[in-house]
């Protein structure tokens, strides 16, 4: 079996995926047309040409623009189900999906419209593809904590559909500590906690995500490598880091996949796994992330297997569910 076949054949979980970041240009144009929404770009080709980013903010500007096409429950269903179809083709057996309600509620789309479409797609994917999934609400960190409290209130009637609370968007100048109170509330309500930290922000933001937000899992976390004590803490406590190689390349967190720190992270005993982040924007879904990194870092078969197993182990699944998937390796 060659490496590509191995990567395809392994059962995998995806733990860092923004559903809005799976919005493929073709689907964006179809949905915009049926909703009578004029996009900033005239064609799929023109839009794709704009996908050149110098940093996280460059990307976020285009990504939020694309979200404007999404208005109705069916739009959120189509977006989410399209992702699950790709996930099925890649042998993803479990997905933990983030969505950012504020991106939609701030445009006048109700929380219920968004979550109803996503949930219906989750249920259909479970039935048709046997893919299990969890849902993560991600607060936008460029907005204030008061706005996060408003979303939290809107989410209350849907508590049973939501598994975790996360934090994303522009990292620099928006430290995790800014959201101290709302994450305390989220924890009190029994949510699993994730937070983007150390993608562009300094190691201090990772410490804050752990010590102040009490994050169960860190999204990205690349910059932990600048702080030895932090690396030791993350490794000793086996705190999962969701690594997104093609995202790191496209947002210039690394300038070449050959210099990606994943191998160094593995060697230091960090509990890492591979994810696609915003695959419609970064040039590939989950398997492409594994394949490109394998090629550029010369990862061995056993390292690939460790990464895939880690994706299952770092998920929110129960121990029994994890053991079931791990028994298929
Ligand atoms: N929103 C979508 N993708 C993101 C990323 N990689 N970092 C921060 N916010 C995001
Ligand atoms: Zn992300």
CSV table of C-alpha atoms and ligand atoms in Angstrom, one decimal:
chain,number,residue,atom,x,y,z
A,1,UNK,CA,0.0,0.0,0.0
A,2,UNK,CA,1.4,3.4,-0.9
A,3,UNK,CA,1.1,6.4,1.5
A,4,UNK,CA,-1.9,7.9,-0.3
A,5,UNK,CA,-3.8,4.6,0.0
A,6,UNK,CA,-2.8,4.3,3.6
A,7,UNK,CA,-4.0,7.8,4.4
A,8,UNK,CA,-7.3,7.2,2.6
A,9,UNK,CA,-7.9,3.8,4.3
A,10,UNK,CA,-7.4,5.0,7.9
A,11,UNK,CA,-10.5,6.0,9.8
A,12,UNK,CA,-10.1,9.6,10.8
A,13,UNK,CA,-11.8,12.3,12.9
A,14,UNK,CA,-11.7,15.9,11.9
A,15,UNK,CA,-11.7,18.2,14.9
A,16,UNK,CA,-10.9,21.7,13.5
A,17,UNK,CA,-13.2,22.6,10.8
A,18,UNK,CA,-15.2,25.8,10.2
A,19,UNK,CA,-18.3,25.0,8.3
A,20,UNK,CA,-18.3,28.4,6.7
A,21,UNK,CA,-14.8,27.6,5.5
A,22,UNK,CA,-16.1,24.7,3.5
A,23,UNK,CA,-18.1,27.0,1.2
A,24,UNK,CA,-16.9,26.1,-2.2
A,25,UNK,CA,-17.1,28.9,-4.8
A,26,UNK,CA,-19.4,26.8,-7.1
A,27,UNK,CA,-21.9,26.3,-4.3
A,28,UNK,CA,-21.5,30.0,-3.2
A,29,UNK,CA,-22.6,31.2,-6.7
A,30,UNK,CA,-25.5,28.8,-6.8
A,31,UNK,CA,-26.8,29.9,-3.4
A,32,UNK,CA,-26.1,33.6,-4.0
A,33,UNK,CA,-28.1,33.3,-7.3
A,34,UNK,CA,-31.1,31.7,-5.7
A,35,UNK,CA,-31.1,34.3,-2.9
A,36,UNK,CA,-30.7,37.2,-5.3
A,37,UNK,CA,-27.4,38.2,-3.6
A,38,UNK,CA,-24.8,40.0,-5.6
A,39,UNK,CA,-21.3,38.8,-4.7
A,40,UNK,CA,-18.3,41.1,-4.9
A,41,UNK,CA,-16.7,38.8,-7.5
A,42,UNK,CA,-18.2,38.2,-10.9
A,43,UNK,CA,-17.4,34.6,-11.4
A,44,UNK,CA,-16.1,31.5,-9.7
A,45,UNK,CA,-12.7,32.0,-11.5
A,46,UNK,CA,-12.5,35.6,-10.3
A,47,UNK,CA,-13.3,34.6,-6.8
A,48,UNK,CA,-10.7,31.8,-6.8
A,49,UNK,CA,-8.1,34.3,-8.0
A,50,UNK,CA,-8.7,36.4,-4.9
A,51,UNK,CA,-7.7,33.4,-2.6
A,52,UNK,CA,-4.2,34.7,-2.0
A,53,UNK,CA,-3.6,35.7,1.6
A,54,UNK,CA,-0.7,37.3,3.4
A,55,UNK,CA,-2.1,36.6,6.9
A,56,UNK,CA,-5.2,35.5,8.8
A,57,UNK,CA,-7.0,38.9,8.4
A,58,UNK,CA,-6.6,38.9,4.6
A,59,UNK,CA,-8.4,35.5,4.6
A,60,UNK,CA,-11.1,36.5,7.1
A,61,UNK,CA,-12.1,39.5,5.1
A,62,UNK,CA,-12.9,37.3,2.0
A,63,UNK,CA,-14.4,34.5,4.1
A,64,UNK,CA,-16.9,36.7,5.9
A,65,UNK,CA,-17.8,38.2,2.5
A,66,UNK,CA,-18.7,34.8,1.2
A,67,UNK,CA,-20.9,34.1,4.2
A,68,UNK,CA,-23.3,36.9,3.0
A,69,UNK,CA,-24.8,34.4,0.5
A,70,UNK,CA,-26.2,32.2,3.3
A,71,UNK,CA,-29.7,33.2,4.3
A,72,UNK,CA,-32.0,30.3,4.7
A,73,UNK,CA,-32.1,27.0,6.5
A,74,UNK,CA,-31.7,25.1,3.3
A,75,UNK,CA,-28.5,27.1,2.6
A,76,UNK,CA,-27.0,26.0,5.8
A,77,UNK,CA,-28.1,22.4,5.1
A,78,UNK,CA,-26.6,22.4,1.6
A,79,UNK,CA,-23.3,23.9,2.9
A,80,UNK,CA,-23.0,21.3,5.7
A,81,UNK,CA,-24.2,18.3,3.8
A,82,UNK,CA,-21.7,19.1,1.0
A,83,UNK,CA,-18.9,18.9,3.6
A,84,UNK,CA,-20.2,15.6,4.9
A,85,UNK,CA,-20.1,14.2,1.4
A,86,UNK,CA,-16.5,15.1,1.1
A,87,UNK,CA,-15.8,13.7,4.5
A,88,UNK,CA,-17.4,10.4,3.5
A,89,UNK,CA,-15.1,10.2,0.5
A,90,UNK,CA,-12.1,10.7,2.7
A,91,UNK,CA,-13.0,8.1,5.3
A,92,UNK,CA,-13.7,10.6,8.0
A,93,UNK,CA,-15.8,8.7,10.6
A,94,UNK,CA,-16.4,11.6,13.0
A,95,UNK,CA,-16.4,15.4,12.6
A,96,UNK,CA,-16.4,18.1,15.2
A,97,UNK,CA,-17.7,21.2,13.4
A,98,UNK,CA,-17.4,24.8,14.3
A,99,UNK,CA,-19.9,27.5,13.3
A,100,UNK,CA,-19.8,31.2,14.1
A,101,UNK,CA,-23.4,32.3,14.8
A,102,UNK,CA,-22.4,36.0,15.0
A,103,UNK,CA,-21.4,35.9,11.3
A,104,UNK,CA,-25.0,35.2,10.5
A,105,UNK,CA,-27.1,36.8,13.3
A,106,UNK,CA,-25.3,40.1,12.7
A,107,UNK,CA,-26.7,40.0,9.2
A,108,UNK,CA,-30.2,39.4,10.4
A,109,UNK,CA,-30.3,35.6,10.0
A,110,UNK,CA,-31.7,33.9,13.1
A,111,UNK,CA,-29.7,31.6,15.3
A,112,UNK,CA,-32.5,29.0,14.8
A,113,UNK,CA,-32.2,29.1,10.9
A,114,UNK,CA,-28.5,28.4,11.1
A,115,UNK,CA,-28.5,25.6,13.6
A,116,UNK,CA,-31.6,23.9,12.1
A,117,UNK,CA,-29.9,23.6,8.7
A,118,UNK,CA,-26.7,22.4,10.2
A,119,UNK,CA,-28.4,19.9,12.5
A,120,UNK,CA,-30.5,18.4,9.7
A,121,UNK,CA,-27.4,17.8,7.7
A,122,UNK,CA,-25.7,16.2,10.7
A,123,UNK,CA,-28.6,13.9,11.1
A,124,UNK,CA,-28.7,13.0,7.4
A,125,UNK,CA,-24.9,12.4,7.3
A,126,UNK,CA,-25.2,10.1,10.3
A,127,UNK,CA,-28.0,8.1,8.6
A,128,UNK,CA,-26.6,8.1,5.0
A,129,UNK,CA,-22.8,8.1,5.6
A,130,UNK,CA,-22.6,6.7,9.2
A,131,UNK,CA,-20.5,9.8,10.2
A,132,UNK,CA,-21.0,11.0,13.8
A,133,UNK,CA,-20.5,14.6,14.6
A,134,UNK,CA,-20.4,17.2,17.3
A,135,UNK,CA,-21.2,20.9,17.1
A,136,UNK,CA,-19.0,23.7,18.4
A,137,UNK,CA,-20.2,27.3,18.7
A,138,UNK,CA,-17.3,29.6,18.0
A,139,UNK,CA,-17.4,33.2,19.4
A,140,UNK,CA,-15.8,35.9,17.2
A,141,UNK,CA,-13.0,37.3,19.3
A,142,UNK,CA,-12.8,40.6,17.3
A,143,UNK,CA,-16.2,41.4,18.9
A,144,UNK,CA,-16.6,42.1,22.6
A,145,UNK,CA,-17.5,39.7,25.4
A,146,UNK,CA,-21.0,41.2,25.7
A,147,UNK,CA,-21.8,40.0,22.2
A,148,UNK,CA,-20.6,36.5,23.0
A,149,UNK,CA,-23.0,36.5,26.0
A,150,UNK,CA,-25.9,37.4,23.6
A,151,UNK,CA,-25.1,34.4,21.4
A,152,UNK,CA,-24.9,32.2,24.4
A,153,UNK,CA,-28.4,33.3,25.4
A,154,UNK,CA,-29.7,32.6,21.9
A,155,UNK,CA,-28.1,29.2,22.0
A,156,UNK,CA,-29.9,28.2,25.2
A,157,UNK,CA,-33.0,26.7,23.6
A,158,UNK,CA,-30.7,24.5,21.5
A,159,UNK,CA,-28.5,23.2,24.3
A,160,UNK,CA,-29.0,19.6,23.4
A,161,UNK,CA,-27.6,20.2,19.9
A,162,UNK,CA,-24.4,21.9,21.0
A,163,UNK,CA,-21.4,20.2,22.5
A,164,UNK,CA,-18.7,22.7,22.8
A,165,UNK,CA,-17.8,26.4,22.8
A,166,UNK,CA,-14.8,27.8,20.9
A,167,UNK,CA,-13.1,31.0,20.0
A,168,UNK,CA,-11.9,32.2,16.6
A,169,UNK,CA,-11.4,35.1,14.2
A,170,UNK,CA,-8.7,37.8,14.4
A,171,UNK,CA,-6.3,36.6,17.0
A,172,UNK,CA,-3.8,39.4,17.4
A,173,UNK,CA,-4.8,42.0,20.1
A,174,UNK,CA,-7.7,39.8,21.1
A,175,UNK,CA,-6.3,37.5,23.9
A,176,UNK,CA,-8.4,34.7,25.4
A,177,UNK,CA,-8.6,36.6,28.7
A,178,UNK,CA,-11.0,39.0,27.0
A,179,UNK,CA,-13.6,36.2,27.2
A,180,UNK,CA,-12.9,35.1,30.7
A,181,UNK,CA,-16.5,35.5,32.0
A,182,UNK,CA,-18.4,33.9,29.1
A,183,UNK,CA,-16.1,30.8,29.1
A,184,UNK,CA,-16.6,30.5,32.9
A,185,UNK,CA,-20.3,30.4,32.2
A,186,UNK,CA,-19.9,27.9,29.3
A,187,UNK,CA,-17.9,25.6,31.6
A,188,UNK,CA,-20.5,25.9,34.3
A,189,UNK,CA,-23.0,24.7,31.7
A,190,UNK,CA,-21.0,21.6,31.0
A,191,UNK,CA,-19.6,22.5,27.5
A,192,UNK,CA,-16.3,21.2,26.3
A,193,UNK,CA,-14.0,24.1,25.6
A,194,UNK,CA,-11.8,24.8,22.6
A,195,UNK,CA,-10.0,28.0,21.6
A,196,UNK,CA,-7.8,29.2,18.7
A,197,UNK,CA,-4.5,30.2,20.2
A,198,UNK,CA,-0.9,30.5,19.0
A,199,UNK,CA,-1.8,30.6,15.3
A,200,UNK,CA,-0.6,34.2,15.0
A,201,UNK,CA,-0.7,35.1,18.7
A,202,UNK,CA,2.1,34.6,21.2
A,203,UNK,CA,2.6,31.6,23.6
A,204,UNK,CA,1.0,33.8,26.3
A,205,UNK,CA,-2.3,33.4,24.5
A,206,UNK,CA,-2.0,29.6,24.8
A,207,UNK,CA,-1.3,29.9,28.5
A,208,UNK,CA,-4.4,32.1,28.8
A,209,UNK,CA,-6.6,29.6,26.9
A,210,UNK,CA,-5.5,26.9,29.3
A,211,UNK,CA,-5.3,28.8,32.6
A,212,UNK,CA,-8.2,31.3,32.1
A,213,UNK,CA,-10.6,29.7,29.7
A,214,UNK,CA,-9.7,26.2,30.9
A,215,UNK,CA,-9.6,24.9,27.3
A,216,UNK,CA,-9.8,21.2,26.9
A,217,UNK,CA,-8.2,21.5,23.4
A,218,UNK,CA,-6.2,24.1,21.6
A,219,UNK,CA,-6.8,25.0,18.0
A,220,UNK,CA,-3.5,25.5,16.2
A,221,UNK,CA,-1.1,26.2,19.0
A,222,UNK,CA,1.9,26.3,16.7
A,223,UNK,CA,3.7,29.1,18.6
A,224,UNK,CA,3.9,27.0,21.7
A,225,UNK,CA,7.3,25.9,20.4
A,226,UNK,CA,8.7,29.3,21.4
A,227,UNK,CA,8.2,28.5,25.1
A,228,UNK,CA,9.9,25.4,26.5
A,229,UNK,CA,7.9,25.4,29.7
A,230,UNK,CA,4.6,25.5,27.7
A,231,UNK,CA,5.7,22.6,25.4
A,232,UNK,CA,6.5,20.6,28.5
A,233,UNK,CA,3.1,21.5,30.1
A,234,UNK,CA,1.2,20.6,26.9
A,235,UNK,CA,3.1,17.3,26.5
A,236,UNK,CA,2.9,16.3,30.2
A,237,UNK,CA,-0.9,17.0,30.3
A,238,UNK,CA,-1.5,15.6,26.8
A,239,UNK,CA,-3.6,18.6,25.8
A,240,UNK,CA,-4.6,18.2,22.2
A,241,UNK,CA,-3.5,20.6,19.6
A,242,UNK,CA,-5.4,20.7,16.3
A,243,UNK,CA,-2.8,21.3,13.6
A,244,UNK,CA,-3.9,22.6,10.1
A,245,UNK,CA,-1.0,22.3,7.7
A,246,UNK,CA,-2.5,23.8,4.5
A,247,UNK,CA,-4.1,26.6,6.5
A,248,UNK,CA,-0.6,27.3,8.0
A,249,UNK,CA,0.9,27.5,4.5
A,250,UNK,CA,-1.9,29.6,2.9
A,251,UNK,CA,-2.0,32.1,5.9
A,252,UNK,CA,1.8,32.2,6.0
A,253,UNK,CA,2.2,30.8,9.5
A,254,UNK,CA,4.8,28.7,7.7
A,255,UNK,CA,6.4,29.7,4.4
A,256,UNK,CA,7.1,26.2,3.2
A,257,UNK,CA,5.6,22.9,4.2
A,258,UNK,CA,9.1,21.5,4.5
A,259,UNK,CA,9.5,23.8,7.4
A,260,UNK,CA,6.2,22.9,9.1
A,261,UNK,CA,6.8,22.1,12.8
A,262,UNK,CA,4.6,19.1,13.0
A,263,UNK,CA,7.5,16.6,13.1
A,264,UNK,CA,9.2,18.6,15.8
A,265,UNK,CA,5.9,18.6,17.7
A,266,UNK,CA,5.6,14.8,17.4
A,267,UNK,CA,9.2,14.4,18.6
A,268,UNK,CA,8.5,16.6,21.6
A,269,UNK,CA,5.6,14.4,22.7
A,270,UNK,CA,2.8,16.9,21.9
A,271,UNK,CA,-0.6,15.4,21.4
A,272,UNK,CA,-1.3,16.6,17.9
A,273,UNK,CA,-3.7,15.7,15.1
A,274,UNK,CA,-4.2,17.0,11.5
A,275,UNK,CA,-7.2,19.0,10.3
A,276,UNK,CA,-8.3,21.1,7.3
A,277,UNK,CA,-9.6,24.3,9.0
A,278,UNK,CA,-11.2,26.0,6.0
A,279,UNK,CA,-10.7,23.6,3.1
A,280,UNK,CA,-12.5,25.5,0.4
A,281,UNK,CA,-10.1,28.3,0.9
A,282,UNK,CA,-6.8,26.5,1.6
A,283,UNK,CA,-6.5,24.1,-1.3
A,284,UNK,CA,-7.6,20.8,0.1
A,285,UNK,CA,-9.7,18.7,2.5
A,286,UNK,CA,-8.4,16.5,5.2
A,287,UNK,CA,-6.6,13.8,3.2
A,288,UNK,CA,-4.7,16.4,1.2
A,289,UNK,CA,-3.4,17.9,4.4
A,290,UNK,CA,-2.1,14.5,5.4
A,291,UNK,CA,-0.7,13.7,2.0
A,292,UNK,CA,1.1,17.1,1.5
A,293,UNK,CA,2.6,17.0,4.9
A,294,UNK,CA,3.7,13.4,4.6
A,295,UNK,CA,5.5,14.2,1.3
A,296,UNK,CA,7.2,17.4,2.6
A,297,UNK,CA,8.2,16.1,6.0
A,298,UNK,CA,8.8,12.5,4.9
A,299,UNK,CA,6.5,11.2,7.6
A,300,UNK,CA,6.6,7.4,8.2
A,301,UNK,CA,3.7,5.0,8.0
A,302,UNK,CA,3.7,4.7,11.8
A,303,UNK,CA,3.7,8.6,12.3
A,304,UNK,CA,0.7,8.8,9.9
A,305,UNK,CA,-1.1,6.1,12.0
A,306,UNK,CA,-0.3,7.9,15.2
A,307,UNK,CA,-1.8,11.2,13.8
A,308,UNK,CA,-5.0,9.5,12.7
A,309,UNK,CA,-5.3,7.7,16.0
A,310,UNK,CA,-4.7,10.9,17.8
A,311,UNK,CA,-7.6,12.5,15.9
A,312,UNK,CA,-10.0,9.9,17.4
A,313,UNK,CA,-8.4,10.1,20.9
A,314,UNK,CA,-8.6,13.9,21.1
A,315,UNK,CA,-12.3,14.0,20.1
A,316,UNK,CA,-15.3,14.4,22.4
A,317,UNK,CA,-16.4,10.9,21.8
A,318,UNK,CA,-16.9,8.5,24.8
A,319,UNK,CA,-14.2,6.0,25.6
A,320,UNK,CA,-16.3,3.2,24.2
A,321,UNK,CA,-16.8,5.1,20.9
A,322,UNK,CA,-13.1,5.9,20.7
A,323,UNK,CA,-12.2,2.3,21.4
A,324,UNK,CA,-14.6,1.2,18.6
A,325,UNK,CA,-12.9,3.4,16.0
A,326,UNK,CA,-9.4,2.5,17.3
A,327,UNK,CA,-10.2,-1.2,16.9
A,328,UNK,CA,-10.5,-0.5,13.2
A,329,UNK,CA,-6.8,0.4,12.8
B,1,LIG,N1,-12.0,31.4,11.3
B,1,LIG,C1,-11.9,30.5,10.3
B,1,LIG,N2,-10.7,30.0,10.2
B,1,LIG,C2,-9.9,30.6,11.2
B,1,LIG,C3,-8.6,30.4,11.6
B,1,LIG,N3,-7.7,29.6,11.0
B,1,LIG,N4,-8.2,31.2,12.6
B,1,LIG,C4,-9.0,32.1,13.2
B,1,LIG,N5,-10.3,32.2,12.8
B,1,LIG,C5,-10.7,31.5,11.8
B,2,LIG,ZN1,-9.7,27.6,12.6
